């Protein structure tokens, strides 16, 4: 099957990876609007639930992604000179595009 995925963000890349692993005969093309040297980065934040889904779909990809993420539980909201902290969210983020494309 020939498949074209428009968008080289985390969703598009993971979609292409999982499809290729499911059936190596698929011809998958990922189209990205930016050249690699101009891509500013993924700027993604994953919830712990999403990380669990990634681990269930592909433990090797999860392990590699998880090595490059920063994890936090709190969100600070700054409004009119006041900071309100909300805790217990369990997020992970801050993975660069060049790191994600290297593997």
Short mmCIF file of C-alpha atoms in Angstrom, two decimals:
data_model
loop_
_atom_site.label_atom_id
_atom_site.label_comp_id
_atom_site.label_asym_id
_atom_site.label_seq_id
_atom_site.Cartn_x
_atom_site.Cartn_y
_atom_site.Cartn_z
CA UNK A 1 0.00 0.00 0.00
CA UNK A 2 1.22 3.52 -0.80
CA UNK A 3 0.57 5.99 2.02
CA UNK A 4 1.28 9.72 2.19
CA UNK A 5 1.30 11.39 5.59
CA UNK A 6 1.10 15.18 5.49
CA UNK A 7 2.95 16.58 8.49
CA UNK A 8 6.21 15.52 10.06
CA UNK A 9 5.22 16.35 13.62
CA UNK A 10 5.19 13.75 16.38
CA UNK A 11 1.79 12.34 15.38
CA UNK A 12 2.68 11.99 11.71
CA UNK A 13 6.07 10.46 12.40
CA UNK A 14 4.74 7.97 14.95
CA UNK A 15 1.86 7.07 12.64
CA UNK A 16 4.34 6.34 9.83
CA UNK A 17 6.58 4.32 12.15
CA UNK A 18 3.72 2.16 13.44
CA UNK A 19 2.33 1.56 9.94
CA UNK A 20 5.73 0.51 8.61
CA UNK A 21 6.30 -1.84 11.54
CA UNK A 22 2.84 -3.34 11.10
CA UNK A 23 3.54 -4.07 7.43
CA UNK A 24 7.05 -3.42 6.05
CA UNK A 25 5.71 -3.65 2.48
CA UNK A 26 3.88 -0.30 2.90
CA UNK A 27 5.49 2.55 0.96
CA UNK A 28 5.14 5.51 3.34
CA UNK A 29 6.03 9.09 2.46
CA UNK A 30 5.98 11.79 5.14
CA UNK A 31 5.67 15.33 3.79
CA UNK A 32 7.00 18.15 5.95
CA UNK A 33 6.76 21.80 4.91
CA UNK A 34 10.06 22.81 6.56
CA UNK A 35 13.51 21.64 5.54
CA UNK A 36 15.34 19.77 8.33
CA UNK A 37 17.79 22.63 8.90
CA UNK A 38 14.91 25.11 9.34
CA UNK A 39 12.65 23.02 11.58
CA UNK A 40 12.38 24.85 14.91
CA UNK A 41 11.59 21.74 16.96
CA UNK A 42 8.59 19.75 18.00
CA UNK A 43 7.68 21.63 21.14
CA UNK A 44 5.48 18.80 22.35
CA UNK A 45 4.02 18.04 25.75
CA UNK A 46 2.75 14.53 26.44
CA UNK A 47 0.50 13.51 29.31
CA UNK A 48 1.46 10.41 31.28
CA UNK A 49 -1.59 8.74 29.73
CA UNK A 50 -0.24 9.44 26.23
CA UNK A 51 3.19 8.15 27.23
CA UNK A 52 1.47 4.95 28.40
CA UNK A 53 -0.24 4.59 25.01
CA UNK A 54 3.08 5.12 23.21
CA UNK A 55 4.69 2.45 25.42
CA UNK A 56 1.86 0.03 24.66
CA UNK A 57 2.18 0.64 20.90
CA UNK A 58 5.99 0.53 20.69
CA UNK A 59 8.15 0.00 23.78
CA UNK A 60 11.39 0.70 21.87
CA UNK A 61 10.15 4.08 20.62
CA UNK A 62 8.82 4.87 24.10
CA UNK A 63 12.19 4.09 25.71
CA UNK A 64 14.05 6.31 23.24
CA UNK A 65 11.56 9.18 23.53
CA UNK A 66 11.45 8.96 27.33
CA UNK A 67 15.25 9.39 27.56
CA UNK A 68 14.92 12.91 26.12
CA UNK A 69 11.91 14.24 28.01
CA UNK A 70 11.63 16.45 31.05
CA UNK A 71 8.81 15.53 33.42
CA UNK A 72 6.77 17.76 35.73
CA UNK A 73 3.55 17.67 37.73
CA UNK A 74 2.73 21.32 38.37
CA UNK A 75 1.28 24.07 36.20
CA UNK A 76 1.76 27.69 37.28
CA UNK A 77 -0.80 30.22 36.03
CA UNK A 78 0.49 33.82 36.12
CA UNK A 79 -2.31 36.39 36.06
CA UNK A 80 -2.28 40.02 37.18
CA UNK A 81 0.78 39.56 39.39
CA UNK A 82 -0.58 36.43 41.09
CA UNK A 83 0.72 32.91 40.61
CA UNK A 84 -1.67 30.01 41.09
CA UNK A 85 -0.18 26.52 41.09
CA UNK A 86 -2.16 23.45 40.02
CA UNK A 87 -0.53 20.12 40.87
CA UNK A 88 -0.80 16.45 39.96
CA UNK A 89 -0.93 16.70 36.17
CA UNK A 90 2.06 14.47 35.20
CA UNK A 91 3.36 15.83 31.89
CA UNK A 92 6.52 15.23 29.88
CA UNK A 93 7.96 17.42 27.14
CA UNK A 94 10.85 19.37 25.59
CA UNK A 95 12.10 16.99 22.91
CA UNK A 96 13.94 18.57 19.98
CA UNK A 97 13.13 17.70 16.37
CA UNK A 98 16.76 16.93 15.55
CA UNK A 99 16.89 14.38 18.38
CA UNK A 100 13.60 12.78 17.36
CA UNK A 101 14.63 12.53 13.70
CA UNK A 102 18.03 11.00 14.49
CA UNK A 103 16.70 7.60 15.45
#
